Structures are given as C-alpha cells and as structure tokens.
C-alpha cells in the first residue's frame, strides 16, 4: 500500500484466454468516468461452487497482484462487480512499516469484518490502484474480526491486526463501493501521489530513507 507512480497505473490490459473465457485484467480508476459505477456500487456475493468463469477471474487477479507486487486487489478494480479479494503482502512491504507480517497470495470470497470494540483507531498512508490523483492518511481500526470463504468454499474466522487488518478494511471497502477518496475527510492529510510520497519519505527515520528510495527505484510500490 505504499505510494506509487501514476505511470504504473496505466498498465496495458492482458487478456486471459482459457476455456473460451476472457477476463481483462486492466485496473480501472475512479478518474475514468465510465468505471464510476463498478467502483462505487456494492459488489455481488459469490455462490459456491464457483463457475469456470469465476475460477478464471480468481486466477487473473492472482497473476495481476503478483505482477503489481502486492498488496491487495478487489474484483471491482478489474471491472468485475463480485465480492472477491486477492491479498499478497511481500517481504518488501515489511521493510518500511513496523506492524507488517508478510502473507502469501490468498483469496477472500464474500469477506466481512467487524471492528473489535476495544480497538484503537490508527492513521497511516494509503494509496489505491484505482485512485490515480490522490493518496493520504486514512484512519482504520487496529483490530478486526474477519470472516471469509476461501476458493474451496471453506469458511474462515480470525482476529486480525496491524497492516493486514488495514489492507482487509481497504479491500472490503472496495466491495462496498467505498474508496480512499471517501475515507479522506477535510481534516485528513492528503495530496497527490508525489506529494504523499515526499511526505512519507520525510516522516521516515533517516536510515530508512535510503531503503525507501531504493524500493521506489525498483518500483516495489505495493498498493491496494
Ligand atoms: Ni484500493
């Protein structure tokens, strides 16, 4: 979820042609008016067993998120109004934040969460593949109780916290038609991606700035 350049948002669409099913994996953004509906409308729940088309969509999302370098991708972001999320938190995401546990690629279907009552609220930088003009500090609950189904229809329930809980809240927002532009209030720290990248760098301890620059240069800029 670290900040990212606009150039990386203008990605060429890749078509997955398998079993005569086509799923385009181009990321759509809120700045593209024709995709306002898919990004701002609550996504539909998925029923099991998954169709061949839904399995293909999941494969496309995994490939896409791997190519992007993480950390989260929701189906509406590739123009599919379904409650499917892919999460992949690489080791590199843990280098610049204190509360990050790396996670391998996994899929959450029909995920929901509730905020644990005693949880603190924390603010941190967020950017979004589907918002190219803005980033900022978003307030999220530190601890949540997460429920979701995996690809096999198995239900999972767990308590989550830290960066993973933040990513989950960001992705479930996508499934409810909510973007960081809706979460950034008049008092939130916000600005262009470039401004927020500069601010984030400034807030890092000096010894981490070189690492930040190296990661940015390598385009290891995972977002959600
Ligand atoms: Ni996002």
PDB file of C-alpha atoms and ligand atoms in Angstrom:
ATOM      1  CA  UNK A   1       0.000   0.000   0.000  1.00  0.00           C
ATOM      2  CA  UNK A   2       2.959   2.265  -0.263  1.00  0.00           C
ATOM      3  CA  UNK A   3       2.760   5.070  -2.764  1.00  0.00           C
ATOM      4  CA  UNK A   4       3.132   4.534  -6.407  1.00  0.00           C
ATOM      5  CA  UNK A   5       3.601   6.469  -9.604  1.00  0.00           C
ATOM      6  CA  UNK A   6       0.812   7.326 -11.973  1.00  0.00           C
ATOM      7  CA  UNK A   7       2.719   5.674 -14.789  1.00  0.00           C
ATOM      8  CA  UNK A   8       2.299   2.290 -13.161  1.00  0.00           C
ATOM      9  CA  UNK A   9      -1.457   2.767 -13.150  1.00  0.00           C
ATOM     10  CA  UNK A  10      -1.528   2.992 -16.913  1.00  0.00           C
ATOM     11  CA  UNK A  11      -0.970  -0.676 -17.422  1.00  0.00           C
ATOM     12  CA  UNK A  12      -1.700  -2.486 -20.596  1.00  0.00           C
ATOM     13  CA  UNK A  13      -4.578  -4.901 -20.325  1.00  0.00           C
ATOM     14  CA  UNK A  14      -3.709  -8.553 -20.541  1.00  0.00           C
ATOM     15  CA  UNK A  15      -6.344 -10.937 -21.755  1.00  0.00           C
ATOM     16  CA  UNK A  16      -6.574 -14.381 -20.288  1.00  0.00           C
ATOM     17  CA  UNK A  17      -7.892 -16.673 -22.962  1.00  0.00           C
ATOM     18  CA  UNK A  18      -8.651 -20.016 -21.472  1.00  0.00           C
ATOM     19  CA  UNK A  19     -11.666 -22.260 -21.919  1.00  0.00           C
ATOM     20  CA  UNK A  20     -13.072 -19.540 -24.182  1.00  0.00           C
ATOM     21  CA  UNK A  21     -13.345 -17.268 -21.168  1.00  0.00           C
ATOM     22  CA  UNK A  22     -11.963 -13.772 -21.362  1.00  0.00           C
ATOM     23  CA  UNK A  23     -11.214 -11.758 -18.247  1.00  0.00           C
ATOM     24  CA  UNK A  24      -9.489  -8.446 -18.806  1.00  0.00           C
ATOM     25  CA  UNK A  25      -7.088  -7.537 -16.031  1.00  0.00           C
ATOM     26  CA  UNK A  26      -6.734  -3.819 -16.679  1.00  0.00           C
ATOM     27  CA  UNK A  27      -7.078  -1.805 -13.482  1.00  0.00           C
ATOM     28  CA  UNK A  28      -9.894   0.709 -13.721  1.00  0.00           C
ATOM     29  CA  UNK A  29      -9.742   4.043 -11.892  1.00  0.00           C
ATOM     30  CA  UNK A  30     -12.239   6.492 -10.451  1.00  0.00           C
ATOM     31  CA  UNK A  31     -10.819   9.152 -12.749  1.00  0.00           C
ATOM     32  CA  UNK A  32     -12.255   7.165 -15.688  1.00  0.00           C
ATOM     33  CA  UNK A  33     -15.918   8.178 -15.605  1.00  0.00           C
ATOM     34  CA  UNK A  34     -17.076   5.031 -17.395  1.00  0.00           C
ATOM     35  CA  UNK A  35     -15.931   2.935 -14.414  1.00  0.00           C
ATOM     36  CA  UNK A  36     -17.573   5.013 -11.672  1.00  0.00           C
ATOM     37  CA  UNK A  37     -20.460   2.535 -11.457  1.00  0.00           C
ATOM     38  CA  UNK A  38     -18.363  -0.610 -10.905  1.00  0.00           C
ATOM     39  CA  UNK A  39     -16.128   1.141  -8.357  1.00  0.00           C
ATOM     40  CA  UNK A  40     -18.938   2.858  -6.428  1.00  0.00           C
ATOM     41  CA  UNK A  41     -21.613   0.137  -6.409  1.00  0.00           C
ATOM     42  CA  UNK A  42     -21.600  -2.659  -3.786  1.00  0.00           C
ATOM     43  CA  UNK A  43     -20.281  -5.886  -5.358  1.00  0.00           C
ATOM     44  CA  UNK A  44     -22.419  -9.042  -5.541  1.00  0.00           C
ATOM     45  CA  UNK A  45     -21.830 -12.009  -3.226  1.00  0.00           C
ATOM     46  CA  UNK A  46     -20.423 -15.163  -4.811  1.00  0.00           C
ATOM     47  CA  UNK A  47     -22.175 -18.545  -4.503  1.00  0.00           C
ATOM     48  CA  UNK A  48     -20.466 -21.957  -4.398  1.00  0.00           C
ATOM     49  CA  UNK A  49     -19.437 -23.976  -6.276  1.00  0.00           C
ATOM     50  CA  UNK A  50     -17.528 -21.389  -8.282  1.00  0.00           C
ATOM     51  CA  UNK A  51     -18.217 -21.210 -12.008  1.00  0.00           C
ATOM     52  CA  UNK A  52     -15.406 -21.722 -14.526  1.00  0.00           C
ATOM     53  CA  UNK A  53     -15.573 -18.004 -15.222  1.00  0.00           C
ATOM     54  CA  UNK A  54     -15.165 -17.121 -11.538  1.00  0.00           C
ATOM     55  CA  UNK A  55     -12.201 -19.501 -11.234  1.00  0.00           C
ATOM     56  CA  UNK A  56     -10.634 -17.792 -14.215  1.00  0.00           C
ATOM     57  CA  UNK A  57     -11.272 -14.382 -12.654  1.00  0.00           C
ATOM     58  CA  UNK A  58      -9.510 -15.525  -9.470  1.00  0.00           C
ATOM     59  CA  UNK A  59      -6.515 -16.727 -11.479  1.00  0.00           C
ATOM     60  CA  UNK A  60      -6.407 -13.414 -13.324  1.00  0.00           C
ATOM     61  CA  UNK A  61      -6.491 -11.499 -10.022  1.00  0.00           C
ATOM     62  CA  UNK A  62      -3.638 -13.573  -8.579  1.00  0.00           C
ATOM     63  CA  UNK A  63      -1.492 -13.021 -11.663  1.00  0.00           C
ATOM     64  CA  UNK A  64      -2.295  -9.327 -11.669  1.00  0.00           C
ATOM     65  CA  UNK A  65      -1.488  -8.804  -7.990  1.00  0.00           C
ATOM     66  CA  UNK A  66       1.754 -10.749  -8.350  1.00  0.00           C
ATOM     67  CA  UNK A  67       2.725  -8.540 -11.304  1.00  0.00           C
ATOM     68  CA  UNK A  68       1.867  -5.428  -9.272  1.00  0.00           C
ATOM     69  CA  UNK A  69       3.976  -6.608  -6.323  1.00  0.00           C
ATOM     70  CA  UNK A  70       1.026  -6.615  -3.836  1.00  0.00           C
ATOM     71  CA  UNK A  71      -0.656  -5.906  -1.551  1.00  0.00           C
ATOM     72  CA  UNK A  72      -4.389  -6.098  -2.289  1.00  0.00           C
ATOM     73  CA  UNK A  73      -6.762  -6.230  -5.258  1.00  0.00           C
ATOM     74  CA  UNK A  74     -10.565  -6.346  -5.265  1.00  0.00           C
ATOM     75  CA  UNK A  75     -12.554  -7.676  -8.235  1.00  0.00           C
ATOM     76  CA  UNK A  76     -14.307  -4.321  -8.928  1.00  0.00           C
ATOM     77  CA  UNK A  77     -10.844  -2.873  -9.626  1.00  0.00           C
ATOM     78  CA  UNK A  78     -10.678  -5.000 -12.757  1.00  0.00           C
ATOM     79  CA  UNK A  79     -14.272  -4.170 -13.643  1.00  0.00           C
ATOM     80  CA  UNK A  80     -15.911  -7.247 -12.071  1.00  0.00           C
ATOM     81  CA  UNK A  81     -18.632  -6.493  -9.527  1.00  0.00           C
ATOM     82  CA  UNK A  82     -18.096  -9.588  -7.371  1.00  0.00           C
ATOM     83  CA  UNK A  83     -17.084  -9.990  -3.718  1.00  0.00           C
ATOM     84  CA  UNK A  84     -13.621 -11.405  -4.373  1.00  0.00           C
ATOM     85  CA  UNK A  85     -10.342 -10.051  -2.966  1.00  0.00           C
ATOM     86  CA  UNK A  86      -6.740 -11.144  -3.533  1.00  0.00           C
ATOM     87  CA  UNK A  87      -4.132 -10.361  -0.866  1.00  0.00           C
ATOM     88  CA  UNK A  88      -0.368 -10.751  -1.141  1.00  0.00           C
ATOM     89  CA  UNK A  89       1.893  -8.991   1.345  1.00  0.00           C
ATOM     90  CA  UNK A  90       5.517  -9.369   0.224  1.00  0.00           C
ATOM     91  CA  UNK A  91       8.547  -9.146   2.473  1.00  0.00           C
ATOM     92  CA  UNK A  92       9.333  -5.749   0.933  1.00  0.00           C
ATOM     93  CA  UNK A  93       6.135  -4.277   2.423  1.00  0.00           C
ATOM     94  CA  UNK A  94       7.516  -5.053   5.874  1.00  0.00           C
ATOM     95  CA  UNK A  95      10.694  -3.059   5.349  1.00  0.00           C
ATOM     96  CA  UNK A  96       9.181   0.357   5.831  1.00  0.00           C
ATOM     97  CA  UNK A  97       6.390  -0.319   8.312  1.00  0.00           C
ATOM     98  CA  UNK A  98       6.650  -1.650  11.824  1.00  0.00           C
ATOM     99  CA  UNK A  99       3.473  -3.700  12.032  1.00  0.00           C
ATOM    100  CA  UNK A 100       3.668  -5.812   8.880  1.00  0.00           C
ATOM    101  CA  UNK A 101       3.530  -9.588   8.708  1.00  0.00           C
ATOM    102  CA  UNK A 102       4.150 -10.924   5.174  1.00  0.00           C
ATOM    103  CA  UNK A 103       1.352 -13.102   3.743  1.00  0.00           C
ATOM    104  CA  UNK A 104       1.435 -15.382   0.695  1.00  0.00           C
ATOM    105  CA  UNK A 105      -1.130 -14.893  -2.068  1.00  0.00           C
ATOM    106  CA  UNK A 106      -4.619 -15.860  -0.933  1.00  0.00           C
ATOM    107  CA  UNK A 107      -8.215 -15.247  -1.947  1.00  0.00           C
ATOM    108  CA  UNK A 108     -11.059 -13.985   0.228  1.00  0.00           C
ATOM    109  CA  UNK A 109     -14.602 -14.524  -1.020  1.00  0.00           C
ATOM    110  CA  UNK A 110     -17.599 -12.685   0.486  1.00  0.00           C
ATOM    111  CA  UNK A 111     -15.373 -11.261   3.244  1.00  0.00           C
ATOM    112  CA  UNK A 112     -16.822  -9.237   6.111  1.00  0.00           C
ATOM    113  CA  UNK A 113     -15.297  -7.760   9.247  1.00  0.00           C
ATOM    114  CA  UNK A 114     -16.345  -6.166  12.451  1.00  0.00           C
ATOM    115  CA  UNK A 115     -14.229  -3.794  14.495  1.00  0.00           C
ATOM    116  CA  UNK A 116     -13.203  -5.244  17.840  1.00  0.00           C
ATOM    117  CA  UNK A 117     -14.826  -2.979  20.424  1.00  0.00           C
ATOM    118  CA  UNK A 118     -11.675  -2.186  22.354  1.00  0.00           C
ATOM    119  CA  UNK A 119      -9.672  -1.496  19.211  1.00  0.00           C
ATOM    120  CA  UNK A 120      -7.790   1.751  18.808  1.00  0.00           C
ATOM    121  CA  UNK A 121      -8.053   3.770  15.608  1.00  0.00           C
ATOM    122  CA  UNK A 122      -4.822   4.365  13.734  1.00  0.00           C
ATOM    123  CA  UNK A 123      -3.971   6.504  10.732  1.00  0.00           C
ATOM    124  CA  UNK A 124      -1.402   5.637   8.103  1.00  0.00           C
ATOM    125  CA  UNK A 125      -0.617   6.317   4.469  1.00  0.00           C
ATOM    126  CA  UNK A 126      -2.749   4.558   1.879  1.00  0.00           C
ATOM    127  CA  UNK A 127      -2.823   4.698  -1.863  1.00  0.00           C
ATOM    128  CA  UNK A 128      -5.061   2.802  -4.259  1.00  0.00           C
ATOM    129  CA  UNK A 129      -4.534   1.366  -7.728  1.00  0.00           C
ATOM    130  CA  UNK A 130      -7.994   2.707  -8.614  1.00  0.00           C
ATOM    131  CA  UNK A 131      -7.301   6.289  -7.489  1.00  0.00           C
ATOM    132  CA  UNK A 132      -4.572   7.908  -9.562  1.00  0.00           C
ATOM    133  CA  UNK A 133      -4.979  11.516  -8.429  1.00  0.00           C
ATOM    134  CA  UNK A 134      -4.865  11.251  -4.646  1.00  0.00           C
ATOM    135  CA  UNK A 135      -3.411   9.475  -1.608  1.00  0.00           C
ATOM    136  CA  UNK A 136      -3.296  10.247   2.079  1.00  0.00           C
ATOM    137  CA  UNK A 137      -3.543   9.145   5.672  1.00  0.00           C
ATOM    138  CA  UNK A 138      -6.621   7.008   6.303  1.00  0.00           C
ATOM    139  CA  UNK A 139      -7.971   6.191   9.762  1.00  0.00           C
ATOM    140  CA  UNK A 140      -8.677   2.481  10.315  1.00  0.00           C
ATOM    141  CA  UNK A 141      -9.408   0.190  13.228  1.00  0.00           C
ATOM    142  CA  UNK A 142      -6.297  -1.520  14.562  1.00  0.00           C
ATOM    143  CA  UNK A 143      -8.067  -4.810  15.353  1.00  0.00           C
ATOM    144  CA  UNK A 144     -10.869  -6.542  13.484  1.00  0.00           C
ATOM    145  CA  UNK A 145     -12.666  -9.862  13.432  1.00  0.00           C
ATOM    146  CA  UNK A 146     -12.581 -11.191   9.843  1.00  0.00           C
ATOM    147  CA  UNK A 147     -14.877 -13.771   8.249  1.00  0.00           C
ATOM    148  CA  UNK A 148     -14.480 -15.039   4.679  1.00  0.00           C
ATOM    149  CA  UNK A 149     -14.678 -18.069   2.401  1.00  0.00           C
ATOM    150  CA  UNK A 150     -11.661 -19.436   0.576  1.00  0.00           C
ATOM    151  CA  UNK A 151     -11.698 -20.712  -3.001  1.00  0.00           C
ATOM    152  CA  UNK A 152     -12.930 -24.129  -1.849  1.00  0.00           C
ATOM    153  CA  UNK A 153     -15.912 -22.677  -0.038  1.00  0.00           C
ATOM    154  CA  UNK A 154     -14.330 -23.246   3.369  1.00  0.00           C
ATOM    155  CA  UNK A 155     -15.289 -20.573   5.893  1.00  0.00           C
ATOM    156  CA  UNK A 156     -12.590 -18.853   7.969  1.00  0.00           C
ATOM    157  CA  UNK A 157     -12.890 -16.634  11.001  1.00  0.00           C
ATOM    158  CA  UNK A 158      -9.975 -14.891  12.683  1.00  0.00           C
ATOM    159  CA  UNK A 159      -8.866 -11.888  14.697  1.00  0.00           C
ATOM    160  CA  UNK A 160      -6.515  -9.677  12.715  1.00  0.00           C
ATOM    161  CA  UNK A 161      -4.475  -6.583  13.471  1.00  0.00           C
ATOM    162  CA  UNK A 162      -1.773  -4.307  12.138  1.00  0.00           C
ATOM    163  CA  UNK A 163      -1.108  -3.813   8.457  1.00  0.00           C
ATOM    164  CA  UNK A 164      -3.062  -6.902   7.376  1.00  0.00           C
ATOM    165  CA  UNK A 165      -6.168  -5.561   9.164  1.00  0.00           C
ATOM    166  CA  UNK A 166      -5.673  -2.237   7.363  1.00  0.00           C
ATOM    167  CA  UNK A 167      -5.414  -3.906   3.950  1.00  0.00           C
ATOM    168  CA  UNK A 168      -8.517  -6.008   4.672  1.00  0.00           C
ATOM    169  CA  UNK A 169     -10.506  -2.894   5.596  1.00  0.00           C
ATOM    170  CA  UNK A 170      -9.323  -1.154   2.407  1.00  0.00           C
ATOM    171  CA  UNK A 171     -10.303  -4.133   0.216  1.00  0.00           C
ATOM    172  CA  UNK A 172     -13.692  -4.721   1.857  1.00  0.00           C
ATOM    173  CA  UNK A 173     -14.365  -1.015   1.294  1.00  0.00           C
ATOM    174  CA  UNK A 174     -13.881  -1.727  -2.431  1.00  0.00           C
ATOM    175  CA  UNK A 175     -16.556  -4.453  -2.235  1.00  0.00           C
ATOM    176  CA  UNK A 176     -18.921  -1.915  -0.688  1.00  0.00           C
ATOM    177  CA  UNK A 177     -18.248   0.753  -3.308  1.00  0.00           C
ATOM    178  CA  UNK A 178     -16.089   2.841  -0.971  1.00  0.00           C
ATOM    179  CA  UNK A 179     -12.705   4.311  -1.986  1.00  0.00           C
ATOM    180  CA  UNK A 180      -9.981   6.172  -0.094  1.00  0.00           C
ATOM    181  CA  UNK A 181     -11.409   9.348  -1.631  1.00  0.00           C
ATOM    182  CA  UNK A 182     -14.492   8.670   0.538  1.00  0.00           C
ATOM    183  CA  UNK A 183     -12.357   7.976   3.624  1.00  0.00           C
ATOM    184  CA  UNK A 184     -10.175  11.081   3.357  1.00  0.00           C
ATOM    185  CA  UNK A 185     -12.064  13.826   5.190  1.00  0.00           C
ATOM    186  CA  UNK A 186     -11.419  17.578   5.168  1.00  0.00           C
ATOM    187  CA  UNK A 187      -9.015  17.178   8.123  1.00  0.00           C
ATOM    188  CA  UNK A 188      -7.085  14.243   6.627  1.00  0.00           C
ATOM    189  CA  UNK A 189      -3.537  14.628   5.402  1.00  0.00           C
ATOM    190  CA  UNK A 190      -3.863  14.146   1.648  1.00  0.00           C
ATOM    191  CA  UNK A 191      -2.462  15.205  -1.682  1.00  0.00           C
ATOM    192  CA  UNK A 192      -1.142  13.993  -4.993  1.00  0.00           C
ATOM    193  CA  UNK A 193       0.781  10.709  -5.047  1.00  0.00           C
ATOM    194  CA  UNK A 194       4.015  12.641  -5.496  1.00  0.00           C
ATOM    195  CA  UNK A 195       3.260  14.916  -2.529  1.00  0.00           C
ATOM    196  CA  UNK A 196       2.386  11.971  -0.309  1.00  0.00           C
ATOM    197  CA  UNK A 197       5.491  10.046  -1.391  1.00  0.00           C
ATOM    198  CA  UNK A 198       7.613  13.047  -0.431  1.00  0.00           C
ATOM    199  CA  UNK A 199       5.822  13.399   2.920  1.00  0.00           C
ATOM    200  CA  UNK A 200       6.138   9.714   3.663  1.00  0.00           C
ATOM    201  CA  UNK A 201       9.862   9.839   2.938  1.00  0.00           C
ATOM    202  CA  UNK A 202      10.213  12.871   5.184  1.00  0.00           C
ATOM    203  CA  UNK A 203       8.483  11.066   8.072  1.00  0.00           C
ATOM    204  CA  UNK A 204      10.814   8.071   7.879  1.00  0.00           C
ATOM    205  CA  UNK A 205      13.816   7.741  10.123  1.00  0.00           C
ATOM    206  CA  UNK A 206      16.871   8.974   8.164  1.00  0.00           C
ATOM    207  CA  UNK A 207      18.362   5.471   7.975  1.00  0.00           C
ATOM    208  CA  UNK A 208      15.202   4.206   6.265  1.00  0.00           C
ATOM    209  CA  UNK A 209      15.154   6.902   3.590  1.00  0.00           C
ATOM    210  CA  UNK A 210      17.853   5.229   1.502  1.00  0.00           C
ATOM    211  CA  UNK A 211      15.866   1.989   1.641  1.00  0.00           C
ATOM    212  CA  UNK A 212      12.696   3.850   0.655  1.00  0.00           C
ATOM    213  CA  UNK A 213      14.479   5.409  -2.334  1.00  0.00           C
ATOM    214  CA  UNK A 214      15.820   2.016  -3.379  1.00  0.00           C
ATOM    215  CA  UNK A 215      12.370   0.435  -3.168  1.00  0.00           C
ATOM    216  CA  UNK A 216      10.805   3.253  -5.171  1.00  0.00           C
ATOM    217  CA  UNK A 217      13.526   2.948  -7.792  1.00  0.00           C
ATOM    218  CA  UNK A 218      12.833  -0.767  -8.079  1.00  0.00           C
ATOM    219  CA  UNK A 219       9.131   0.008  -8.398  1.00  0.00           C
ATOM    220  CA  UNK A 220       8.379  -2.125  -5.407  1.00  0.00           C
ATOM    221  CA  UNK A 221       5.439   0.005  -4.503  1.00  0.00           C
ATOM    222  CA  UNK A 222       2.701  -2.309  -3.374  1.00  0.00           C
ATOM    223  CA  UNK A 223      -0.710  -0.765  -3.046  1.00  0.00           C
ATOM    224  CA  UNK A 224      -4.280  -1.883  -2.757  1.00  0.00           C
TER     225      UNK A 224
HETATM  226 NI1  LIG B   1      -7.667   0.186  -3.439  1.00  0.00          NI
END
